[in-house]
mmCIF file of C-alpha atoms in Angstrom:
data_model
loop_
_atom_site.group_PDB
_atom_site.id
_atom_site.type_symbol
_atom_site.label_atom_id
_atom_site.label_comp_id
_atom_site.label_asym_id
_atom_site.label_seq_id
_atom_site.Cartn_x
_atom_site.Cartn_y
_atom_site.Cartn_z
ATOM 1 C CA UNK A 1 -0.055 -0.052 -0.038
ATOM 2 C CA UNK A 2 1.288 3.434 -0.845
ATOM 3 C CA UNK A 3 0.540 6.449 1.550
ATOM 4 C CA UNK A 4 -0.258 10.091 0.623
ATOM 5 C CA UNK A 5 1.449 12.444 3.416
ATOM 6 C CA UNK A 6 -0.426 14.838 5.571
ATOM 7 C CA UNK A 7 0.010 17.933 3.252
ATOM 8 C CA UNK A 8 0.162 17.597 -0.436
ATOM 9 C CA UNK A 9 0.204 21.090 -2.148
ATOM 10 C CA UNK A 10 1.876 22.439 -5.242
ATOM 11 C CA UNK A 11 5.139 22.819 -3.245
ATOM 12 C CA UNK A 12 5.221 19.104 -2.328
ATOM 13 C CA UNK A 13 3.613 17.661 -5.337
ATOM 14 C CA UNK A 14 6.673 17.038 -7.635
ATOM 15 C CA UNK A 15 8.563 15.231 -5.048
ATOM 16 C CA UNK A 16 5.597 13.307 -3.830
ATOM 17 C CA UNK A 17 4.723 12.355 -7.217
ATOM 18 C CA UNK A 18 8.115 10.819 -8.113
ATOM 19 C CA UNK A 19 8.374 8.890 -4.781
ATOM 20 C CA UNK A 20 5.065 7.271 -5.149
ATOM 21 C CA UNK A 21 5.454 6.508 -8.951
ATOM 22 C CA UNK A 22 9.055 5.075 -8.061
ATOM 23 C CA UNK A 23 7.502 2.805 -5.141
ATOM 24 C CA UNK A 24 4.646 1.683 -7.602
ATOM 25 C CA UNK A 25 7.328 0.809 -10.003
ATOM 26 C CA UNK A 26 9.579 -1.191 -7.534
ATOM 27 C CA UNK A 27 6.498 -3.220 -6.195
ATOM 28 C CA UNK A 28 5.748 -4.509 -9.700
ATOM 29 C CA UNK A 29 9.366 -5.335 -11.036
ATOM 30 C CA UNK A 30 9.514 -8.943 -12.378
ATOM 31 C CA UNK A 31 10.056 -11.398 -9.532
ATOM 32 C CA UNK A 32 8.472 -9.324 -6.965
ATOM 33 C CA UNK A 33 4.991 -9.927 -5.841
ATOM 34 C CA UNK A 34 3.254 -6.937 -7.493
ATOM 35 C CA UNK A 35 -0.335 -7.036 -6.793
ATOM 36 C CA UNK A 36 -2.276 -6.413 -9.568
ATOM 37 C CA UNK A 37 -4.403 -3.786 -7.995
ATOM 38 C CA UNK A 38 -2.570 -0.789 -6.012
ATOM 39 C CA UNK A 39 -4.378 0.906 -2.860
ATOM 40 C CA UNK A 40 -3.321 4.460 -2.365
ATOM 41 C CA UNK A 41 -4.229 5.680 1.398
ATOM 42 C CA UNK A 42 -5.140 9.119 1.702
ATOM 43 C CA UNK A 43 -6.155 8.862 5.321
ATOM 44 C CA UNK A 44 -3.387 10.984 6.608
ATOM 45 C CA UNK A 45 -4.012 13.910 3.891
ATOM 46 C CA UNK A 46 -5.304 16.931 5.767
ATOM 47 C CA UNK A 47 -3.974 19.979 3.710
ATOM 48 C CA UNK A 48 -3.979 19.817 0.016
ATOM 49 C CA UNK A 49 -5.050 21.790 -3.343
ATOM 50 C CA UNK A 50 -5.665 20.637 -6.802
ATOM 51 C CA UNK A 51 -1.966 19.557 -6.949
ATOM 52 C CA UNK A 52 -3.034 16.518 -5.141
ATOM 53 C CA UNK A 53 -4.970 15.441 -7.967
ATOM 54 C CA UNK A 54 -2.400 15.608 -10.476
ATOM 55 C CA UNK A 55 -0.296 13.379 -8.155
ATOM 56 C CA UNK A 56 -3.226 10.755 -7.863
ATOM 57 C CA UNK A 57 -3.689 10.989 -11.754
ATOM 58 C CA UNK A 58 0.239 10.543 -12.174
ATOM 59 C CA UNK A 59 0.009 7.509 -9.963
ATOM 60 C CA UNK A 60 -3.138 6.280 -11.990
ATOM 61 C CA UNK A 61 -1.222 6.470 -15.144
ATOM 62 C CA UNK A 62 1.855 4.444 -13.767
ATOM 63 C CA UNK A 63 -0.207 1.795 -12.193
ATOM 64 C CA UNK A 64 -2.010 1.501 -15.816
ATOM 65 C CA UNK A 65 1.129 1.247 -17.411
ATOM 66 C CA UNK A 66 2.074 -1.803 -15.453
ATOM 67 C CA UNK A 67 -1.366 -2.962 -16.271
ATOM 68 C CA UNK A 68 -2.815 -2.523 -12.648
ATOM 69 C CA UNK A 69 -5.582 -0.799 -11.259
ATOM 70 C CA UNK A 70 -5.196 2.011 -8.571
ATOM 71 C CA UNK A 71 -7.845 2.767 -5.673
ATOM 72 C CA UNK A 72 -7.531 5.608 -3.369
ATOM 73 C CA UNK A 73 -8.629 4.453 0.126
ATOM 74 C CA UNK A 74 -9.902 7.237 2.579
ATOM 75 C CA UNK A 75 -10.068 10.045 -0.110
ATOM 76 C CA UNK A 76 -10.928 13.174 1.839
ATOM 77 C CA UNK A 77 -14.284 14.527 0.991
ATOM 78 C CA UNK A 78 -12.716 17.792 -0.059
ATOM 79 C CA UNK A 79 -10.589 16.178 -2.512
ATOM 80 C CA UNK A 80 -13.369 14.203 -4.003
ATOM 81 C CA UNK A 81 -15.122 17.340 -4.615
ATOM 82 C CA UNK A 82 -12.317 18.933 -6.499
ATOM 83 C CA UNK A 83 -12.076 16.002 -8.577
ATOM 84 C CA UNK A 84 -15.717 16.466 -9.332
ATOM 85 C CA UNK A 85 -15.322 19.831 -10.062
ATOM 86 C CA UNK A 86 -12.276 19.116 -12.508
ATOM 87 C CA UNK A 87 -14.592 16.215 -13.984
ATOM 88 C CA UNK A 88 -11.762 13.640 -13.042
ATOM 89 C CA UNK A 89 -13.721 11.783 -10.436
ATOM 90 C CA UNK A 90 -14.605 8.750 -12.656
ATOM 91 C CA UNK A 91 -10.806 8.384 -13.107
ATOM 92 C CA UNK A 92 -9.879 7.828 -9.484
ATOM 93 C CA UNK A 93 -11.788 4.957 -7.678
ATOM 94 C CA UNK A 94 -12.487 5.195 -4.143
ATOM 95 C CA UNK A 95 -13.163 3.194 -1.142
#
């Protein structure tokens, strides 16, 4: 399971996306137990802006490139509302 930080704004977005995508790629390397479904835990996320959506979408792209699905667990309602505003909520599966 991948985990989002407590704060994810423009300032942290690039580094966070790079770390998450690298972890996702490493978990799917041949010879490793790469699950066909990736869960991204957003329960710690408290401070965010639309950059958090960009990070989630980048993780989704990376997962799909590996033939894996991505689900966001415990997505804050405010982030889901932003996804609806931008019309990308259907791209982000949540539970």
